[in-house]
GROMACS .gro file of N, CA and C in nm:
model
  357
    1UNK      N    1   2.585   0.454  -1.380
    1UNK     CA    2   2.649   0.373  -1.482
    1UNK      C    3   2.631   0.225  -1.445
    2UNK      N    4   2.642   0.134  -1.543
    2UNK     CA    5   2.565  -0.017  -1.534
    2UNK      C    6   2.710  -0.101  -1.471
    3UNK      N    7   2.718  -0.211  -1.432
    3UNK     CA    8   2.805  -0.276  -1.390
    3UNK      C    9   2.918  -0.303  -1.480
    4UNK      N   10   2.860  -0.265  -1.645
    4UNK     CA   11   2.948  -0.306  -1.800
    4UNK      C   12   3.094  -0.232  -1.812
    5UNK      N   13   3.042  -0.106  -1.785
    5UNK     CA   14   3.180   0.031  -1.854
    5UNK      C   15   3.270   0.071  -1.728
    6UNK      N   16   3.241   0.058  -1.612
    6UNK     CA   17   3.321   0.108  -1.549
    6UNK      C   18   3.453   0.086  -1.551
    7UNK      N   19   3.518   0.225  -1.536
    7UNK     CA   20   3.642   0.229  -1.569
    7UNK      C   21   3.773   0.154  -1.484
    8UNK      N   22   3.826   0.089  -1.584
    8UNK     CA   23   3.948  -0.042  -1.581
    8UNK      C   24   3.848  -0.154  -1.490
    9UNK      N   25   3.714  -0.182  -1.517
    9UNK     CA   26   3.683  -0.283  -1.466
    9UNK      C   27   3.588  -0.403  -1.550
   10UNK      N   28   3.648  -0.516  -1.629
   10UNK     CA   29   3.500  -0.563  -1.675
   10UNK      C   30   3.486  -0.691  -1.587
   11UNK      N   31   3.349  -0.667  -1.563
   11UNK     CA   32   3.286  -0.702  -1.447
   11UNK      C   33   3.227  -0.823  -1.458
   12UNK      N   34   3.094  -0.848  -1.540
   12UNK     CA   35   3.036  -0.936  -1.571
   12UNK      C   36   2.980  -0.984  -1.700
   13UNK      N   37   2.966  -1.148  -1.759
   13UNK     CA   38   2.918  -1.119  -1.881
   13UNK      C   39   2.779  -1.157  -1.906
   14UNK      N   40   2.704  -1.120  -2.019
   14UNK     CA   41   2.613  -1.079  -2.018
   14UNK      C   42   2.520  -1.164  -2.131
   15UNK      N   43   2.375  -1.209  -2.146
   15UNK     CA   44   2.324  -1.215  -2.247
   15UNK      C   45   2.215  -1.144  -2.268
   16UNK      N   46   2.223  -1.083  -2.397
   16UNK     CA   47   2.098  -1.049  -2.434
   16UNK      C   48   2.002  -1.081  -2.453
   17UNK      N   49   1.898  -1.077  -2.393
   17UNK     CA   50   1.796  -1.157  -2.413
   17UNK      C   51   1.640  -1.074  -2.518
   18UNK      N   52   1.621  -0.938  -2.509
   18UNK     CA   53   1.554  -0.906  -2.579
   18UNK      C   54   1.595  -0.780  -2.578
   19UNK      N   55   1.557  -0.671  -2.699
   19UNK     CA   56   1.677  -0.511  -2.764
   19UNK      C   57   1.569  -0.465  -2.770
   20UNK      N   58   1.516  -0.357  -2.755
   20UNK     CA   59   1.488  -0.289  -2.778
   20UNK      C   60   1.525  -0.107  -2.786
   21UNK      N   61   1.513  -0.076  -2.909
   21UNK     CA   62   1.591  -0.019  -3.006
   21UNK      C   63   1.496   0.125  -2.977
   22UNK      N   64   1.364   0.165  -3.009
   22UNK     CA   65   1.322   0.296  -2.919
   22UNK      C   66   1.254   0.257  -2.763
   23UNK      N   67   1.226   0.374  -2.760
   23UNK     CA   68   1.219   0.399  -2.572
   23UNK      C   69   1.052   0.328  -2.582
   24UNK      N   70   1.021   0.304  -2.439
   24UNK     CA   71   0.890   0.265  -2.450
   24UNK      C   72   0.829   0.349  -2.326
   25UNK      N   73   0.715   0.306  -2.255
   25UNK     CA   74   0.629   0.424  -2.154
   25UNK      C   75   0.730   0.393  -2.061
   26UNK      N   76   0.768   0.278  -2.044
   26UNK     CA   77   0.917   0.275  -1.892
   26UNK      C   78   1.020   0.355  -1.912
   27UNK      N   79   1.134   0.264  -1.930
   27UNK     CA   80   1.213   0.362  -2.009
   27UNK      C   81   1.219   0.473  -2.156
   28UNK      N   82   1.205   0.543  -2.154
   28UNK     CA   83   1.241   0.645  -2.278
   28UNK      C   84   1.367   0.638  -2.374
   29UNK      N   85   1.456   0.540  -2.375
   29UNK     CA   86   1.578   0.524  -2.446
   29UNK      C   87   1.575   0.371  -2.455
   30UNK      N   88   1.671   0.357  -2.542
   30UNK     CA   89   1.732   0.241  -2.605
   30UNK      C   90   1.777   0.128  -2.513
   31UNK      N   91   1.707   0.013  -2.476
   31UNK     CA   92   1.763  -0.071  -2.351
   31UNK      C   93   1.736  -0.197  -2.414
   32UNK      N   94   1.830  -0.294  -2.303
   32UNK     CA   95   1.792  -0.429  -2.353
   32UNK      C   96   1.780  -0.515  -2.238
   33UNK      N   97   1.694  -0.586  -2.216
   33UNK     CA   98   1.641  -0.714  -2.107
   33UNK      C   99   1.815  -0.823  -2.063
   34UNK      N  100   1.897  -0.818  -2.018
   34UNK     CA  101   1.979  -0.879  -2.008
   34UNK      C  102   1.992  -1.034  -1.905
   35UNK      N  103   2.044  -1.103  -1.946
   35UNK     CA  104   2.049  -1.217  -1.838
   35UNK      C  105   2.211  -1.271  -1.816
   36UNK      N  106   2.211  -1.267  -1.719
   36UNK     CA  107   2.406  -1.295  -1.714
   36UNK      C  108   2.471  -1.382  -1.580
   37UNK      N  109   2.563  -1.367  -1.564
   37UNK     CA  110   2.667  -1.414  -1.441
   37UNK      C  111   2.644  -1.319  -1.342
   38UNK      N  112   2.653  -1.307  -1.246
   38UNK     CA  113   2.673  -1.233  -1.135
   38UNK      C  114   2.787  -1.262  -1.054
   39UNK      N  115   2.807  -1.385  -1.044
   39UNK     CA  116   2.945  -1.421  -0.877
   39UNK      C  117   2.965  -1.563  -0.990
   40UNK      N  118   3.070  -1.561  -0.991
   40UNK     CA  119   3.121  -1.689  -1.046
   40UNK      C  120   3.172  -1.768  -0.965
   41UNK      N  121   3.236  -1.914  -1.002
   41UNK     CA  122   3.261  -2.031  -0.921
   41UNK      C  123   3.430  -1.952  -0.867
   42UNK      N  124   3.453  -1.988  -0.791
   42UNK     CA  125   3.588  -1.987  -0.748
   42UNK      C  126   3.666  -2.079  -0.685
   43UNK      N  127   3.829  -2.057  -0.696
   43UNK     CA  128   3.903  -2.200  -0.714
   43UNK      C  129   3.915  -2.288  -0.589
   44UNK      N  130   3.927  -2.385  -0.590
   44UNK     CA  131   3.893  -2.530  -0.508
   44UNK      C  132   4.005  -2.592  -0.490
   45UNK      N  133   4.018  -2.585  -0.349
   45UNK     CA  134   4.187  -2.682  -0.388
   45UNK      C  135   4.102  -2.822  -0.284
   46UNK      N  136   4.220  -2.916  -0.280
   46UNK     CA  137   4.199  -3.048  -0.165
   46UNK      C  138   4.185  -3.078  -0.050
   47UNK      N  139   4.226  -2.926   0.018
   47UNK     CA  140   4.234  -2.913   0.113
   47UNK      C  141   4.089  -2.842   0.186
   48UNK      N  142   4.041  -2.816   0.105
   48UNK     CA  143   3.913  -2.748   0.155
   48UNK      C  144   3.791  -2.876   0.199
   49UNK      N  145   3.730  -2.841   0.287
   49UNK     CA  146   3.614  -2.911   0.359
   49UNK      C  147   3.529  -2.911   0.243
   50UNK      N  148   3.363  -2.985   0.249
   50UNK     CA  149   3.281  -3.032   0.157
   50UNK      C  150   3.209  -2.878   0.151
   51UNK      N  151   3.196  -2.805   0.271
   51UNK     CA  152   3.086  -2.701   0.311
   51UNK      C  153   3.197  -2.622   0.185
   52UNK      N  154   3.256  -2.581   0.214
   52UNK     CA  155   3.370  -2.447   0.159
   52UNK      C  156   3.368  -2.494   0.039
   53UNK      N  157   3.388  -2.573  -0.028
   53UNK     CA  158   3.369  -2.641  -0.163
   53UNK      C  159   3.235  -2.600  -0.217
   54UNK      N  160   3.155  -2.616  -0.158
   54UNK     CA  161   3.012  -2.606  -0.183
   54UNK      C  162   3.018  -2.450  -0.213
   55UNK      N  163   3.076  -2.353  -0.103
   55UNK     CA  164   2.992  -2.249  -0.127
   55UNK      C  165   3.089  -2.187  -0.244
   56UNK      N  166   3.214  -2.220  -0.291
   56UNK     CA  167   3.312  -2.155  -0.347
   56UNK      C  168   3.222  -2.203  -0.502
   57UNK      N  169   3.200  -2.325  -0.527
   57UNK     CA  170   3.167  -2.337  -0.638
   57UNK      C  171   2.970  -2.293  -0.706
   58UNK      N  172   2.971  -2.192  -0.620
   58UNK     CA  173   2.829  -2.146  -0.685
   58UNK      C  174   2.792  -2.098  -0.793
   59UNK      N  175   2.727  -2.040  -0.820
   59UNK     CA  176   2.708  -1.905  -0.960
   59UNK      C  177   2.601  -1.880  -0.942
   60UNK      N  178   2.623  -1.722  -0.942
   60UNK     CA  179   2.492  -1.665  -0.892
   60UNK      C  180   2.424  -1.553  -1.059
   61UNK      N  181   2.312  -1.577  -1.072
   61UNK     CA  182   2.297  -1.531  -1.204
   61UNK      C  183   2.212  -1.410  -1.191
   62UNK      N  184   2.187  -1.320  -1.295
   62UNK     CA  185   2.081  -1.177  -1.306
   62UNK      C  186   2.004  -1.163  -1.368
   63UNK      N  187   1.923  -1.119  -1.385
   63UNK     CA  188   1.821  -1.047  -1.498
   63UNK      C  189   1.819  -0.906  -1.476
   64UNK      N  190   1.811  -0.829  -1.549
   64UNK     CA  191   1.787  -0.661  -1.506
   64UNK      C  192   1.779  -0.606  -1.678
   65UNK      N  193   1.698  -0.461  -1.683
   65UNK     CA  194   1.740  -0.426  -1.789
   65UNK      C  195   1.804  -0.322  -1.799
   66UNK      N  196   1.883  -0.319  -1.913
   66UNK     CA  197   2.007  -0.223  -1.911
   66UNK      C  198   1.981  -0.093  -2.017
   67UNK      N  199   2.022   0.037  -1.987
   67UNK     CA  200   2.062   0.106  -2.109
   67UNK      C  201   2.172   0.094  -2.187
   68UNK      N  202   2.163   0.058  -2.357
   68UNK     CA  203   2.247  -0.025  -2.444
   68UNK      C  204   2.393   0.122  -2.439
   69UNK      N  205   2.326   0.207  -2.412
   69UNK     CA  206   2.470   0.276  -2.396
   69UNK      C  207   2.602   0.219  -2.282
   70UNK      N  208   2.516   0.144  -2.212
   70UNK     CA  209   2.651   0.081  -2.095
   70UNK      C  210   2.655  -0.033  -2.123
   71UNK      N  211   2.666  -0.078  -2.256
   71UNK     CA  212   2.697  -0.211  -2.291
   71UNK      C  213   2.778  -0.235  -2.374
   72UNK      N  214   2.892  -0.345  -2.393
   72UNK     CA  215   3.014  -0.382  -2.492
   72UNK      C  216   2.976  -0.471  -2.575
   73UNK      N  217   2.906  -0.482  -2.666
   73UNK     CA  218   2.889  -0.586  -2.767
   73UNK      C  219   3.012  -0.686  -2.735
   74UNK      N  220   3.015  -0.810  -2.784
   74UNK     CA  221   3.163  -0.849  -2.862
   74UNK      C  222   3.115  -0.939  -2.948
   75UNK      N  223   3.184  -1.045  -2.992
   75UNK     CA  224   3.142  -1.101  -3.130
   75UNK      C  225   3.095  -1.246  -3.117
   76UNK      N  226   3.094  -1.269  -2.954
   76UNK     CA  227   3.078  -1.408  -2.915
   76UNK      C  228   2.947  -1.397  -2.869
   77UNK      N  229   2.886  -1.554  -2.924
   77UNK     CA  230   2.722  -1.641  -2.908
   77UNK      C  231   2.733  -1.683  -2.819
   78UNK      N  232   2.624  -1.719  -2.735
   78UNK     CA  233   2.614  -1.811  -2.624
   78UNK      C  234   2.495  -1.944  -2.658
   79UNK      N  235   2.519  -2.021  -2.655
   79UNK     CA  236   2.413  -2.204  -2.729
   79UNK      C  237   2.319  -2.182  -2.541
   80UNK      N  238   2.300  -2.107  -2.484
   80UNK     CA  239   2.158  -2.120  -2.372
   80UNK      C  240   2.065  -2.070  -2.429
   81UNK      N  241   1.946  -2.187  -2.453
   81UNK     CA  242   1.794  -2.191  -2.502
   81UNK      C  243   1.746  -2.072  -2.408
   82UNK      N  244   1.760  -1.985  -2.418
   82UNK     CA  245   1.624  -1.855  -2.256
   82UNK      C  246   1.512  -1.899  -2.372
   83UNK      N  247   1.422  -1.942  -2.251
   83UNK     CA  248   1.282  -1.955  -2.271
   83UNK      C  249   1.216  -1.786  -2.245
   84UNK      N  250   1.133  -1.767  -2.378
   84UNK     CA  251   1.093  -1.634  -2.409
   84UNK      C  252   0.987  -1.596  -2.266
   85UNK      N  253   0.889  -1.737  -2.244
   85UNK     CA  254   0.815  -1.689  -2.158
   85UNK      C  255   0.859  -1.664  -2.025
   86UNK      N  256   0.964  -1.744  -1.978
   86UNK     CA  257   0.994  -1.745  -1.851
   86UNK      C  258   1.090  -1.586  -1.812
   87UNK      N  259   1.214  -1.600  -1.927
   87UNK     CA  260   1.223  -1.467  -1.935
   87UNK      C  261   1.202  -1.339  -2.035
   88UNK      N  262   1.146  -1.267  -1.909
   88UNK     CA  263   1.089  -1.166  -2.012
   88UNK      C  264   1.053  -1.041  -1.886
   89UNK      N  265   1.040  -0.882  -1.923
   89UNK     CA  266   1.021  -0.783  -1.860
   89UNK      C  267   0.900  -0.788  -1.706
   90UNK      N  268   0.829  -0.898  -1.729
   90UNK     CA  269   0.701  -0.964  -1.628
   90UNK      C  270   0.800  -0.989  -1.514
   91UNK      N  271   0.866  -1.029  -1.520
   91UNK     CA  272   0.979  -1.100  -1.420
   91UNK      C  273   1.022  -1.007  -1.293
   92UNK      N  274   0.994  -0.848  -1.371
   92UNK     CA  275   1.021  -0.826  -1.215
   92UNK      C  276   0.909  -0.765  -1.144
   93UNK      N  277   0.820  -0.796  -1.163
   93UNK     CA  278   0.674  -0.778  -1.067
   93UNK      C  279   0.685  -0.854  -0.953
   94UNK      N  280   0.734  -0.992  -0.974
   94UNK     CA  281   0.723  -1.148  -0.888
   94UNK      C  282   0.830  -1.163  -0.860
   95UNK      N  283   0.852  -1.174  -0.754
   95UNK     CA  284   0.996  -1.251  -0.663
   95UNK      C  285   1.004  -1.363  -0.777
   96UNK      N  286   0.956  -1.459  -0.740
   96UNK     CA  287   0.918  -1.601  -0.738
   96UNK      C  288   0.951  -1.614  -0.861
   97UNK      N  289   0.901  -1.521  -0.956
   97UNK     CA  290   0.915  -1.551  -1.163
   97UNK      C  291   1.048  -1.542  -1.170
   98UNK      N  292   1.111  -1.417  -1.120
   98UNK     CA  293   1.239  -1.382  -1.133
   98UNK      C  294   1.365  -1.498  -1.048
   99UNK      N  295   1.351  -1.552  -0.955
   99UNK     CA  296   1.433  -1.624  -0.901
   99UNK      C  297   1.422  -1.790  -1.041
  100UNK      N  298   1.296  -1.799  -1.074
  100UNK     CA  299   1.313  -1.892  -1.191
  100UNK      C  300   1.383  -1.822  -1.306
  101UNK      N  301   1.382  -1.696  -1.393
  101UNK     CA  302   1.443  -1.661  -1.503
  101UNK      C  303   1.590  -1.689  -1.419
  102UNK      N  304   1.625  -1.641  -1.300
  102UNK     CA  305   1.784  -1.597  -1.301
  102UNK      C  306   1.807  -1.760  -1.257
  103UNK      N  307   1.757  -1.872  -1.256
  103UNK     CA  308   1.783  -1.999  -1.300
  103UNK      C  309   1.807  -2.072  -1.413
  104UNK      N  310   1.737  -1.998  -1.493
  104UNK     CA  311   1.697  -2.019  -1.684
  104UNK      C  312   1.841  -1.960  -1.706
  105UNK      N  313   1.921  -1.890  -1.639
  105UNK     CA  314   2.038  -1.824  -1.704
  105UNK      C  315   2.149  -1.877  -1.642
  106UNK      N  316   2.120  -2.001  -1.545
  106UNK     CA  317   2.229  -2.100  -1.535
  106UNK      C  318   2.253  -2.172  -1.606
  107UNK      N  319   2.214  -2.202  -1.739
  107UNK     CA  320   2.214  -2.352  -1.789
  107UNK      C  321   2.269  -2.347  -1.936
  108UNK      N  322   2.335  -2.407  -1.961
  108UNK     CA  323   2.434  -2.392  -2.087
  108UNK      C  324   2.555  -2.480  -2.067
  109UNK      N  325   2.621  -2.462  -2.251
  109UNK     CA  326   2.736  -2.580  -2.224
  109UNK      C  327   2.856  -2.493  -2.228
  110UNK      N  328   2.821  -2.406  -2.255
  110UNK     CA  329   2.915  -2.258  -2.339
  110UNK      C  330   3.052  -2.255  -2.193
  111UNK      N  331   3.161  -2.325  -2.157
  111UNK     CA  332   3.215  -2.319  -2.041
  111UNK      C  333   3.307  -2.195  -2.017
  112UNK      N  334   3.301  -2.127  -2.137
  112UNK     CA  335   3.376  -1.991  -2.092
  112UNK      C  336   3.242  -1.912  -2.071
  113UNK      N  337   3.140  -1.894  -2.135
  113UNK     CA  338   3.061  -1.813  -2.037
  113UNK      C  339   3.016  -1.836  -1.885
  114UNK      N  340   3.081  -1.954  -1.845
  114UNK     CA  341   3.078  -1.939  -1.683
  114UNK      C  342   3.187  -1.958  -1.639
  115UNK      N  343   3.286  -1.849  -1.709
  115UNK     CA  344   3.411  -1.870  -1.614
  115UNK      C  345   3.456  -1.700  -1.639
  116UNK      N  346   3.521  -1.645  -1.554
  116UNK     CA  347   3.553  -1.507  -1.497
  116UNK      C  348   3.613  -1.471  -1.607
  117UNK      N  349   3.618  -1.334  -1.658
  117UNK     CA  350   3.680  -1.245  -1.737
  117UNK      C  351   3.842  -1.254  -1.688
  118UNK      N  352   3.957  -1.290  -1.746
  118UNK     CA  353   4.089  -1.275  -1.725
  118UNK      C  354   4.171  -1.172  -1.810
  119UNK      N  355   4.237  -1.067  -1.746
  119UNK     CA  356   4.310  -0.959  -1.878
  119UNK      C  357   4.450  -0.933  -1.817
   0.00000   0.00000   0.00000
């Protein structure tokens, strides 16, 4: 099961980046190319040194593709341009391509998509 459904946990959020709707010679089912959050920033007080600051406020991002059965739609857009070429299914042949897409999926103004799920 994908990091999405597990039970009483939502984990991370996600963009879609390309659907595909039948199976192809890889997968045989319904999946979609995703790009998302992985580790979000975490909180900073005054008291913390420059180093600890540094590492608390990171964000670490993904690419992977998913089966759309372990996925939650919801009704919210995200305004991040993903460049088609940079990401795209090629990405995981190459270290190197992929450490640039899961960069392409830092960048946006959208400030709740880089901030932690709260329930």
């Amino acid at each position: 099961m994908g990091k999405f459904m597990k039970p009483r946990k939502v984990v991370r959020k996600a963009v879609i980046v390309k659907n595909t709707d039948d199976g192809t010679s890889g997968p045989p089912y319904s999946h979609a190319l995703v790009a998302g959050i992985d580790h979000y920033p975490q909180k900073v007080t005054a008291a913390m040194g420059k180093k600890k600051i540094a590492k608390q406020s990171k964000i670490k991002s993904f690419v992977k593709v998913y089966n759309c059965n372990h996925l939650t739609p919801t009704r919210y857009s995200v305004d991040i341009p993903l460049d088609k070429t940079v990401v795209n299914k090629n990405v995981f042949r190459d270290p190197a391509l992929k450490c640039k897409a899961r960069g392409e999926a830092k960048t946006g103004k959208n400030k709740c998509f880089f901030q932690k799920l709260l329930f």
